[in-house]
Coordinates of N, CA and C and ligand atoms in Angstrom, one line a residue:
M1 N -1.4 -27.0 -16.0 CA -1.1 -26.1 -17.2 C -1.6 -24.7 -16.8
E2 N -0.7 -23.7 -17.1 CA -1.0 -22.3 -16.7 C -2.1 -21.8 -17.7
K3 N -3.0 -21.0 -17.2 CA -4.1 -20.5 -17.9 C -4.1 -19.1 -18.1
I4 N -4.2 -18.6 -19.4 CA -4.1 -17.2 -19.7 C -5.4 -16.7 -20.4
L5 N -5.8 -15.6 -19.9 CA -6.9 -14.9 -20.5 C -6.5 -13.8 -21.5
I6 N -6.9 -13.8 -22.7 CA -6.6 -12.7 -23.7 C -7.9 -11.9 -23.8
V7 N -7.8 -10.6 -23.5 CA -8.9 -9.7 -23.7 C -8.5 -8.7 -24.8
E8 N -9.0 -8.9 -26.0 CA -8.5 -8.2 -27.2 C -9.6 -8.2 -28.1
D9 N -9.8 -7.1 -28.9 CA -11.0 -7.1 -29.8 C -10.5 -7.2 -31.2
E10 N -9.2 -7.2 -31.5 CA -8.8 -7.3 -32.9 C -8.7 -8.8 -33.2
P11 N -9.5 -9.4 -34.1 CA -9.5 -10.9 -34.3 C -8.1 -11.5 -34.8
D12 N -7.4 -10.7 -35.6 CA -6.1 -11.2 -36.1 C -5.2 -11.4 -34.9
M13 N -5.1 -10.3 -34.1 CA -4.3 -10.4 -32.9 C -4.7 -11.4 -32.0
V14 N -5.9 -11.6 -31.8 CA -6.5 -12.7 -30.9 C -6.0 -14.1 -31.4
M15 N -6.1 -14.3 -32.7 CA -5.8 -15.6 -33.2 C -4.3 -15.9 -33.1
G16 N -3.5 -14.8 -33.5 CA -2.0 -14.9 -33.5 C -1.6 -15.3 -32.1
L17 N -2.1 -14.5 -31.0 CA -1.7 -14.7 -29.7 C -2.1 -16.1 -29.2
K18 N -3.4 -16.5 -29.5 CA -3.8 -17.8 -29.0 C -3.0 -18.9 -29.5
D19 N -2.8 -18.9 -30.9 CA -2.0 -20.0 -31.5 C -0.6 -20.1 -30.8
N20 N 0.1 -19.0 -30.7 CA 1.4 -19.0 -30.1 C 1.4 -19.5 -28.7
L21 N 0.5 -18.9 -27.9 CA 0.5 -19.3 -26.4 C 0.1 -20.8 -26.3
E22 N -0.8 -21.2 -27.1 CA -1.1 -22.6 -27.0 C 0.1 -23.5 -27.4
F23 N 0.8 -23.0 -28.4 CA 2.0 -23.8 -28.9 C 3.0 -23.8 -27.8
E24 N 3.1 -22.7 -26.9 CA 4.0 -22.7 -25.8 C 3.5 -23.5 -24.6
G25 N 2.3 -24.0 -24.7 CA 1.9 -24.9 -23.6 C 0.9 -24.3 -22.7
Y26 N 0.5 -23.1 -23.0 CA -0.6 -22.5 -22.1 C -2.0 -22.9 -22.5
E27 N -2.8 -22.9 -21.6 CA -4.3 -23.0 -21.9 C -4.8 -21.6 -22.0
V28 N -5.6 -21.3 -23.2 CA -5.9 -19.9 -23.5 C -7.4 -19.7 -23.5
D29 N -7.9 -18.7 -22.9 CA -9.3 -18.2 -22.9 C -9.3 -16.9 -23.7
I30 N -10.5 -16.5 -24.2 CA -10.6 -15.3 -24.9 C -11.8 -14.5 -24.6
A31 N -11.6 -13.2 -24.5 CA -12.8 -12.3 -24.3 C -12.6 -11.2 -25.4
M32 N -13.7 -10.8 -26.1 CA -13.5 -9.8 -27.2 C -13.9 -8.4 -26.8
D33 N -14.4 -8.3 -25.6 CA -14.6 -6.8 -25.1 C -14.3 -6.7 -23.6
G34 N -14.3 -5.5 -23.1 CA -14.0 -5.3 -21.7 C -14.9 -5.9 -20.7
E35 N -16.2 -5.8 -21.0 CA -17.2 -6.4 -20.1 C -17.1 -7.9 -19.9
E36 N -16.9 -8.5 -21.1 CA -16.7 -10.0 -21.0 C -15.4 -10.4 -20.3
G37 N -14.4 -9.6 -20.6 CA -13.1 -9.8 -19.9 C -13.2 -9.7 -18.4
L38 N -13.9 -8.7 -17.9 CA -14.0 -8.5 -16.5 C -14.8 -9.6 -15.9
S39 N -15.9 -10.0 -16.6 CA -16.7 -11.0 -15.9 C -16.0 -12.4 -15.8
R40 N -15.2 -12.6 -16.9 CA -14.3 -13.8 -16.8 C -13.3 -13.7 -15.7
M41 N -12.7 -12.6 -15.5 CA -11.7 -12.4 -14.4 C -12.4 -12.6 -13.0
L42 N -13.6 -12.2 -13.0 CA -14.3 -12.2 -11.7 C -14.8 -13.6 -11.3
T43 N -15.0 -14.4 -12.4 CA -15.6 -15.7 -12.1 C -14.7 -16.9 -12.3
L44 N -13.6 -16.7 -13.1 CA -12.8 -17.8 -13.3 C -11.3 -17.5 -12.8
K45 N -10.6 -18.6 -12.6 CA -9.2 -18.3 -12.1 C -8.2 -18.4 -13.3
Y46 N -7.4 -17.4 -13.4 CA -6.3 -17.4 -14.5 C -5.0 -17.2 -13.8
D47 N -3.9 -17.6 -14.5 CA -2.6 -17.3 -14.0 C -2.1 -16.0 -14.5
L48 N -2.7 -15.5 -15.6 CA -2.3 -14.2 -16.2 C -3.4 -13.7 -17.1
V49 N -3.5 -12.4 -17.3 CA -4.4 -11.7 -18.2 C -3.6 -10.9 -19.1
L50 N -3.8 -11.0 -20.4 CA -3.3 -10.1 -21.3 C -4.4 -9.1 -21.7
L51 N -4.3 -7.9 -21.4 CA -5.4 -7.0 -21.5 C -5.1 -5.8 -22.4
D52 N -5.9 -5.8 -23.5 CA -5.7 -4.7 -24.4 C -6.3 -3.4 -23.8
V53 N -5.7 -2.2 -24.2 CA -6.2 -1.0 -23.6 C -7.4 -0.4 -24.2
M54 N -7.5 -0.4 -25.5 CA -8.6 0.1 -26.2 C -9.6 -1.0 -26.6
L55 N -10.6 -1.1 -25.8 CA -11.5 -2.2 -26.0 C -13.0 -1.6 -26.0
P56 N -13.9 -2.4 -26.7 CA -15.3 -2.0 -26.8 C -15.9 -2.2 -25.3
K57 N -16.9 -1.4 -25.0 CA -17.7 -1.5 -23.8 C -17.1 -1.0 -22.5
L58 N -15.8 -1.5 -22.3 CA -15.2 -1.1 -21.0 C -13.7 -1.1 -21.4
S59 N -12.9 0.1 -21.1 CA -11.6 0.1 -21.4 C -10.7 -0.9 -20.6
G60 N -9.5 -1.1 -21.1 CA -8.6 -2.0 -20.3 C -8.3 -1.4 -19.0
F61 N -8.2 -0.1 -18.9 CA -7.9 0.5 -17.6 C -9.0 0.2 -16.7
D62 N -10.3 0.4 -17.1 CA -11.4 0.2 -16.2 C -11.5 -1.3 -15.8
V63 N -11.2 -2.2 -16.7 CA -11.4 -3.6 -16.4 C -10.3 -3.9 -15.3
C64 N -9.1 -3.3 -15.4 CA -8.1 -3.6 -14.5 C -8.5 -3.0 -13.1
K65 N -8.9 -1.8 -13.1 CA -9.3 -1.1 -11.8 C -10.4 -1.9 -11.1
K66 N -11.4 -2.3 -11.9 CA -12.5 -3.0 -11.3 C -12.2 -4.3 -10.8
A67 N -11.3 -5.0 -11.6 CA -10.8 -6.4 -11.1 C -10.1 -6.2 -9.7
R68 N -9.2 -5.2 -9.7 CA -8.4 -5.0 -8.5 C -9.3 -4.6 -7.3
K69 N -10.3 -3.8 -7.5 CA -11.2 -3.4 -6.5 C -12.0 -4.6 -6.0
N70 N -12.2 -5.6 -6.8 CA -12.8 -6.8 -6.4 C -11.9 -7.9 -6.0
K71 N -10.7 -7.4 -5.6 CA -9.6 -8.3 -5.0 C -9.1 -9.4 -5.9
V72 N -9.3 -9.2 -7.3 CA -8.7 -10.2 -8.2 C -7.2 -10.0 -8.3
P73 N -6.4 -11.0 -7.8 CA -4.9 -10.8 -7.7 C -4.3 -11.2 -9.0
T74 N -4.9 -11.7 -9.9 CA -4.3 -12.2 -11.1 C -3.3 -11.2 -11.8
P75 N -2.1 -11.6 -12.1 CA -1.2 -10.6 -12.8 C -1.8 -10.1 -14.1
I76 N -1.6 -8.9 -14.5 CA -2.1 -8.3 -15.7 C -1.0 -7.6 -16.5
I77 N -0.9 -8.0 -17.8 CA 0.0 -7.3 -18.7 C -0.9 -6.5 -19.7
F78 N -0.7 -5.3 -19.8 CA -1.4 -4.5 -20.7 C -0.8 -4.6 -22.1
L79 N -1.7 -4.7 -23.1 CA -1.2 -4.6 -24.5 C -1.6 -3.2 -25.0
S80 N -0.6 -2.3 -25.2 CA -1.0 -0.9 -25.5 C -0.5 -0.6 -26.9
A81 N -1.2 0.3 -27.6 CA -0.7 0.8 -28.8 C 0.2 1.9 -28.6
K82 N 1.1 2.2 -29.6 CA 2.1 3.4 -29.4 C 1.2 4.6 -29.2
G83 N 1.7 5.5 -28.3 CA 1.1 6.8 -28.1 C 0.0 6.8 -27.1
E84 N -0.4 5.6 -26.5 CA -1.2 5.7 -25.4 C -0.4 6.0 -24.2
E85 N -1.1 6.5 -23.1 CA -0.5 7.0 -21.9 C 0.1 5.9 -21.1
L86 N 1.4 5.7 -21.3 CA 2.1 4.6 -20.7 C 2.3 4.7 -19.2
D87 N 2.4 6.0 -18.8 CA 2.6 6.1 -17.3 C 1.4 5.4 -16.6
K88 N 0.2 5.7 -17.2 CA -1.0 5.1 -16.5 C -1.0 3.6 -16.8
V89 N -0.6 3.2 -17.9 CA -0.6 1.8 -18.2 C 0.3 1.0 -17.2
I90 N 1.4 1.5 -16.9 CA 2.3 0.9 -15.9 C 1.6 0.5 -14.7
G91 N 0.5 1.2 -14.4 CA -0.4 0.8 -13.3 C -0.4 1.7 -12.0
L92 N 0.2 2.9 -12.2 CA 0.1 3.9 -11.1 C -1.3 3.9 -10.6
E93 N -2.2 3.9 -11.5 CA -3.6 4.1 -11.1 C -4.4 2.7 -11.2
S94 N -4.1 2.0 -12.1 CA -5.0 0.8 -12.4 C -4.5 -0.6 -11.8
G95 N -3.3 -0.6 -11.4 CA -2.9 -1.9 -10.7 C -2.4 -3.0 -11.6
A96 N -1.9 -2.6 -12.8 CA -1.3 -3.7 -13.7 C 0.1 -4.1 -13.3
D97 N 0.6 -5.2 -13.8 CA 2.0 -5.6 -13.4 C 3.0 -5.3 -14.5
D98 N 2.5 -5.1 -15.7 CA 3.5 -4.9 -16.8 C 2.8 -4.4 -18.0
Y99 N 3.5 -3.9 -19.1 CA 2.7 -3.6 -20.3 C 3.8 -3.9 -21.4
I100 N 3.2 -4.1 -22.6 CA 4.0 -4.2 -23.7 C 3.4 -3.4 -24.9
T101 N 4.2 -2.8 -25.7 CA 3.6 -1.9 -26.7 C 3.6 -2.6 -28.1
K102 N 2.4 -2.4 -28.7 CA 2.3 -3.0 -30.1 C 3.0 -2.2 -31.0
P103 N 3.6 -2.7 -32.1 CA 3.8 -4.1 -32.3 C 5.0 -4.6 -31.5
F104 N 4.7 -5.9 -31.0 CA 5.8 -6.5 -30.2 C 6.2 -7.9 -30.7
S105 N 7.3 -8.3 -30.5 CA 7.8 -9.7 -30.9 C 7.1 -10.7 -29.9
L106 N 6.8 -11.9 -30.5 CA 6.3 -12.9 -29.6 C 7.3 -13.4 -28.6
R107 N 8.6 -13.3 -29.0 CA 9.6 -13.7 -28.0 C 9.6 -12.7 -26.8
E108 N 9.5 -11.5 -27.1 CA 9.5 -10.5 -26.0 C 8.3 -10.7 -25.1
L109 N 7.1 -10.9 -25.8 CA 5.8 -11.2 -25.0 C 6.1 -12.4 -24.1
S110 N 6.6 -13.4 -24.7 CA 6.7 -14.7 -24.0 C 7.6 -14.5 -22.7
A111 N 8.7 -13.7 -22.9 CA 9.6 -13.5 -21.8 C 8.9 -12.7 -20.7
R112 N 8.1 -11.6 -21.1 CA 7.3 -10.9 -20.0 C 6.4 -11.8 -19.3
I113 N 5.7 -12.6 -20.0 CA 4.7 -13.5 -19.5 C 5.4 -14.4 -18.4
K114 N 6.5 -15.0 -18.8 CA 7.1 -15.9 -17.8 C 7.6 -15.1 -16.6
A115 N 8.1 -13.9 -16.8 CA 8.6 -13.1 -15.7 C 7.5 -12.8 -14.8
V116 N 6.3 -12.3 -15.3 CA 5.2 -11.9 -14.4 C 4.7 -13.0 -13.7
I117 N 4.5 -14.2 -14.3 CA 3.9 -15.3 -13.6 C 4.8 -15.9 -12.6
R118 N 6.2 -15.8 -12.8 CA 7.1 -16.3 -11.8 C 7.1 -15.3 -10.6
R119 N 7.0 -14.0 -10.9 CA 6.9 -13.0 -9.8 C 5.6 -13.2 -9.0
S120 N 4.6 -13.5 -9.5 CA 3.4 -13.6 -8.8 C 3.3 -14.8 -8.0
T121 N 3.9 -15.9 -8.5 CA 3.8 -17.2 -7.7 C 4.8 -17.1 -6.5
T122 N 5.9 -16.4 -6.7 CA 6.8 -16.3 -5.5 C 6.2 -15.3 -4.5
Q123 N 5.3 -14.4 -4.9 CA 4.7 -13.4 -4.0 C 3.7 -14.1 -3.2
F124 N 2.8 -14.9 -3.8 CA 1.7 -15.4 -3.1 C 1.9 -16.8 -2.4
S125 N 3.1 -17.3 -2.5 CA 3.4 -18.5 -1.7 C 4.8 -18.4 -1.1
G126 N 5.1 -19.4 -0.4 CA 6.6 -19.4 0.2 C 6.7 -18.6 1.4
N127 N 7.2 -19.3 2.4 CA 7.3 -18.6 3.7 C 8.4 -17.5 3.8
D128 N 9.5 -17.8 3.1 CA 10.6 -16.9 3.2 C 10.3 -15.5 2.6
A129 N 9.4 -15.6 1.7 CA 8.9 -14.4 1.1 C 8.1 -13.4 2.1
D130 N 7.7 -14.0 3.2 CA 6.9 -13.3 4.1 C 7.8 -12.7 5.3
Q131 N 9.1 -13.1 5.3 CA 9.9 -12.5 6.3 C 11.0 -11.7 5.7
V132 N 10.9 -10.4 5.9 CA 11.8 -9.5 5.1 C 12.4 -8.5 6.1
V133 N 13.6 -8.0 5.7 CA 14.2 -6.9 6.4 C 14.0 -5.6 5.7
I134 N 13.3 -4.7 6.4 CA 13.1 -3.4 5.8 C 13.7 -2.3 6.8
G135 N 14.7 -1.7 6.4 CA 15.4 -0.7 7.2 C 15.9 -1.4 8.5
K136 N 15.5 -0.8 9.6 CA 15.9 -1.3 10.9 C 15.2 -2.6 11.3
L137 N 14.1 -2.9 10.6 CA 13.2 -3.9 11.1 C 13.2 -5.2 10.3
K138 N 13.1 -6.3 11.1 CA 12.8 -7.6 10.5 C 11.3 -7.8 10.7
V139 N 10.6 -8.0 9.5 CA 9.2 -8.0 9.6 C 8.7 -9.4 9.1
D140 N 7.8 -10.0 9.9 CA 7.1 -11.2 9.4 C 5.7 -11.0 9.1
F141 N 5.4 -10.9 7.9 CA 4.1 -10.5 7.4 C 3.0 -11.6 7.7
N142 N 3.6 -12.8 7.9 CA 2.6 -13.9 8.1 C 2.0 -13.8 9.6
N143 N 3.0 -13.6 10.5 CA 2.7 -13.7 11.9 C 2.4 -12.3 12.5
Y144 N 2.5 -11.2 11.7 CA 2.3 -9.8 12.2 C 3.2 -9.5 13.3
T145 N 4.5 -9.8 13.1 CA 5.5 -9.4 14.1 C 6.6 -8.7 13.5
A146 N 7.3 -7.8 14.3 CA 8.4 -7.1 13.8 C 9.4 -6.9 14.9
Y147 N 10.7 -7.0 14.6 CA 11.8 -6.9 15.5 C 12.8 -5.8 15.0
E148 N 13.4 -5.1 16.0 CA 14.5 -4.3 15.8 C 15.7 -5.0 16.6
G149 N 16.5 -5.7 15.9 CA 17.5 -6.5 16.6 C 16.7 -7.6 17.3
S150 N 16.8 -7.7 18.7 CA 15.9 -8.7 19.4 C 14.7 -8.1 20.0
E151 N 14.6 -6.8 19.9 CA 13.5 -6.0 20.5 C 12.2 -6.1 19.7
P152 N 11.1 -6.6 20.2 CA 9.9 -6.6 19.4 C 9.4 -5.2 19.2
I153 N 9.0 -4.8 18.0 CA 8.5 -3.5 17.7 C 7.0 -3.7 17.4
K154 N 6.2 -2.9 18.0 CA 4.7 -3.1 17.8 C 4.2 -2.3 16.5
L155 N 3.8 -3.0 15.6 CA 3.1 -2.4 14.4 C 1.6 -2.7 14.5
S156 N 0.8 -1.7 14.3 CA -0.7 -2.0 14.3 C -1.0 -2.8 13.1
L157 N -2.2 -3.4 13.1 CA -2.6 -4.3 12.0 C -2.6 -3.5 10.6
K158 N -3.1 -2.2 10.7 CA -3.0 -1.4 9.5 C -1.7 -1.1 9.0
E159 N -0.8 -0.8 10.0 CA 0.6 -0.5 9.6 C 1.2 -1.7 9.0
H160 N 0.9 -2.9 9.5 CA 1.5 -4.2 8.8 C 0.9 -4.2 7.4
E161 N -0.4 -4.0 7.3 CA -0.9 -4.2 6.0 C -0.4 -3.2 5.0
I162 N -0.2 -2.0 5.4 CA 0.3 -0.9 4.5 C 1.7 -1.3 4.0
L163 N 2.5 -1.7 5.1 CA 3.9 -2.0 4.8 C 3.9 -3.2 3.8
H164 N 3.0 -4.2 4.2 CA 3.1 -5.4 3.2 C 2.7 -5.0 1.8
H165 N 1.7 -4.1 1.7 CA 1.4 -3.8 0.3 C 2.4 -3.0 -0.3
L166 N 3.0 -2.1 0.3 CA 4.2 -1.4 -0.3 C 5.3 -2.3 -0.6
W167 N 5.5 -3.3 0.3 CA 6.7 -4.3 -0.1 C 6.4 -5.2 -1.3
R168 N 5.1 -5.6 -1.4 CA 4.7 -6.4 -2.5 C 5.0 -5.6 -3.8
N169 N 4.9 -4.3 -3.7 CA 5.0 -3.4 -4.9 C 6.3 -2.6 -4.7
K170 N 7.3 -3.1 -4.1 CA 8.6 -2.5 -3.8 C 9.2 -1.9 -5.1
N171 N 9.8 -0.7 -4.9 CA 10.4 0.0 -6.0 C 9.4 0.4 -7.2
R172 N 8.2 0.4 -6.8 CA 7.2 1.0 -7.7 C 6.3 1.9 -6.9
T173 N 5.8 3.0 -7.6 CA 5.0 4.0 -7.0 C 3.6 3.4 -6.7
V174 N 3.1 3.5 -5.4 CA 1.8 3.0 -5.1 C 1.0 4.3 -4.8
S175 N -0.1 4.4 -5.5 CA -1.0 5.7 -5.3 C -1.7 5.5 -4.0
R176 N -2.1 6.7 -3.5 CA -2.9 6.7 -2.2 C -4.2 5.9 -2.5
D177 N -4.8 6.1 -3.6 CA -6.0 5.4 -4.0 C -5.8 3.9 -3.9
N178 N -4.8 3.5 -4.6 CA -4.4 2.0 -4.6 C -4.2 1.5 -3.2
L179 N -3.6 2.3 -2.3 CA -3.4 1.8 -0.9 C -4.8 1.8 -0.2
L180 N -5.6 2.8 -0.5 CA -6.9 2.7 0.2 C -7.7 1.5 -0.2
D181 N -7.7 1.2 -1.6 CA -8.4 0.0 -2.1 C -7.9 -1.3 -1.5
S182 N -6.5 -1.3 -1.4 CA -6.0 -2.6 -1.1 C -6.0 -2.8 0.4
V183 N -5.8 -1.9 1.2 CA -5.7 -2.0 2.7 C -7.1 -1.9 3.4
W184 N -7.9 -1.0 2.9 CA -9.2 -0.7 3.5 C -10.4 -1.3 2.8
G185 N -10.1 -1.6 1.5 CA -11.3 -2.1 0.6 C -12.1 -0.9 0.2
Y186 N -13.1 -1.1 -0.6 CA -13.8 0.1 -1.0 C -15.1 0.4 -0.3
D187 N -15.4 -0.4 0.6 CA -16.7 -0.2 1.3 C -16.5 0.9 2.3
F188 N -15.4 0.9 3.1 CA -15.2 2.0 4.0 C -13.8 2.6 3.6
Q189 N -13.7 3.9 3.4 CA -12.4 4.5 3.2 C -12.1 5.7 4.0
P190 N -11.1 5.7 4.7 CA -10.7 6.9 5.5 C -10.2 8.0 4.5
T191 N -9.9 9.1 4.9 CA -9.3 10.1 4.0 C -7.8 9.9 3.8
T192 N -7.4 10.5 2.7 CA -6.0 10.3 2.3 C -5.1 10.8 3.4
R193 N -5.6 11.8 4.2 CA -4.8 12.3 5.3 C -4.5 11.2 6.3
T194 N -5.5 10.3 6.5 CA -5.2 9.2 7.4 C -4.0 8.3 7.0
I195 N -4.0 8.1 5.7 CA -2.9 7.3 5.1 C -1.5 8.0 5.4
D196 N -1.5 9.3 5.2 CA -0.3 10.1 5.4 C 0.2 9.9 6.9
N197 N -0.8 9.9 7.8 CA -0.5 9.7 9.2 C 0.1 8.3 9.5
F198 N -0.5 7.3 8.9 CA 0.0 5.9 9.0 C 1.5 5.9 8.5
I199 N 1.6 6.5 7.3 CA 3.0 6.4 6.7 C 4.0 7.1 7.7
L200 N 3.6 8.2 8.3 CA 4.4 8.9 9.3 C 4.9 7.9 10.4
K201 N 3.9 7.2 10.9 CA 4.2 6.3 12.0 C 5.1 5.2 11.6
L202 N 4.8 4.7 10.4 CA 5.7 3.6 9.9 C 7.1 4.1 9.7
R203 N 7.2 5.3 9.2 CA 8.6 5.9 9.0 C 9.4 5.9 10.4
Q204 N 8.6 6.4 11.4 CA 9.2 6.5 12.7 C 9.7 5.1 13.2
K205 N 9.2 4.0 12.7 CA 9.6 2.8 13.1 C 10.7 2.2 12.3
I206 N 10.8 2.5 11.0 CA 11.7 1.8 10.1 C 12.8 2.7 9.6
E207 N 12.6 4.0 9.6 CA 13.7 4.9 9.0 C 14.7 5.3 10.0
E208 N 16.0 5.5 9.5 CA 17.1 5.9 10.4 C 16.7 7.5 10.7
N209 N 16.2 8.2 9.7 CA 16.0 9.6 9.9 C 14.6 10.0 9.3
T210 N 13.6 10.1 10.1 CA 12.3 10.3 9.7 C 12.2 11.6 8.9
D211 N 12.9 12.6 9.2 CA 12.9 13.9 8.4 C 13.4 13.7 7.0
N212 N 14.3 12.7 6.8 CA 14.8 12.5 5.4 C 14.7 11.0 5.1
P213 N 13.5 10.5 4.8 CA 13.3 9.2 4.7 C 14.0 8.6 3.5
A214 N 14.6 7.4 3.7 CA 15.4 6.8 2.6 C 14.6 5.5 2.1
L215 N 13.6 5.1 2.8 CA 12.9 3.8 2.5 C 11.5 4.1 1.9
I216 N 10.7 4.7 2.7 CA 9.3 5.0 2.2 C 9.4 6.5 1.7
L217 N 9.5 6.6 0.3 CA 9.6 7.9 -0.3 C 8.2 8.4 -0.6
T218 N 8.0 9.7 -0.6 CA 6.8 10.4 -1.0 C 6.9 10.6 -2.5
V219 N 5.9 10.2 -3.3 CA 5.9 10.6 -4.7 C 4.9 11.7 -4.9
H220 N 5.3 12.9 -5.0 CA 4.4 14.0 -4.8 C 3.2 14.0 -5.8
G221 N 2.0 14.2 -5.2 CA 0.8 14.2 -6.0 C 0.3 12.9 -6.3
V222 N 1.1 11.8 -6.0 CA 0.7 10.4 -6.4 C 0.5 9.6 -5.1
G223 N 1.6 9.3 -4.5 CA 1.5 8.3 -3.4 C 2.9 8.1 -2.8
Y224 N 3.2 6.8 -2.6 CA 4.4 6.4 -2.0 C 5.2 5.3 -2.7
K225 N 6.5 5.1 -2.4 CA 7.2 4.1 -3.0 C 8.2 3.6 -1.9
L226 N 8.2 2.2 -1.8 CA 9.1 1.7 -0.9 C 10.4 1.3 -1.6
V227 N 11.5 1.9 -1.3 CA 12.7 1.7 -2.0 C 13.6 0.6 -1.4
M228 N 13.9 -0.5 -2.2 CA 14.7 -1.5 -1.6 C 15.7 -2.0 -2.6
G229 N 16.9 -2.3 -2.2 CA 17.9 -2.9 -3.1 C 17.7 -4.3 -3.5
Ligands
CA301 CA1 -8.2 -2.8 -29.3

């Protein structure tokens, strides 16, 4: 049975969501403030977290950021009220998977939940998901190999990890901070300039034209986006 954590401080909302999700066959856990939500995410395993943005003690954004810094991979859907900064919610900075704006229909929420859980289970398992064609290269993220045609192309460990992270988030903007956290962890961090240099090297290996990249795009002031059809 898939297990969902609801982090929400409005009791009516909590009860409504809990009843409906249980009716749909999910196991449901509840946290009424940000700190409790984070501690549950760090200690228990969930298939999905529904995370309210405005919470007592710790905001939803902070819960999400801290969870990601601690390598919690659980997919997160933000529950946001109208007028909150949706650009942030989408996860440019915080690392969420989706968001839904209150008031929402339960049918819409249910569809989002299914989509996000499906996406995360295909991402974290299945071998075919680890072998992908990116531009000129065929990359095997499992075995750390890359080929252009039959020619092996050497990618460093970090180049592999950066490319893998961009690929997992393909067609979405990944901030430099998010790359730093995901690839280097938060104990040791190189400068953002280092990231730019790695990106340049990756472009030289996968792009047809390094001066005019079509795959790894720069999102000015934010980070990078791997564009794939
Ligand atoms: Ca709230």
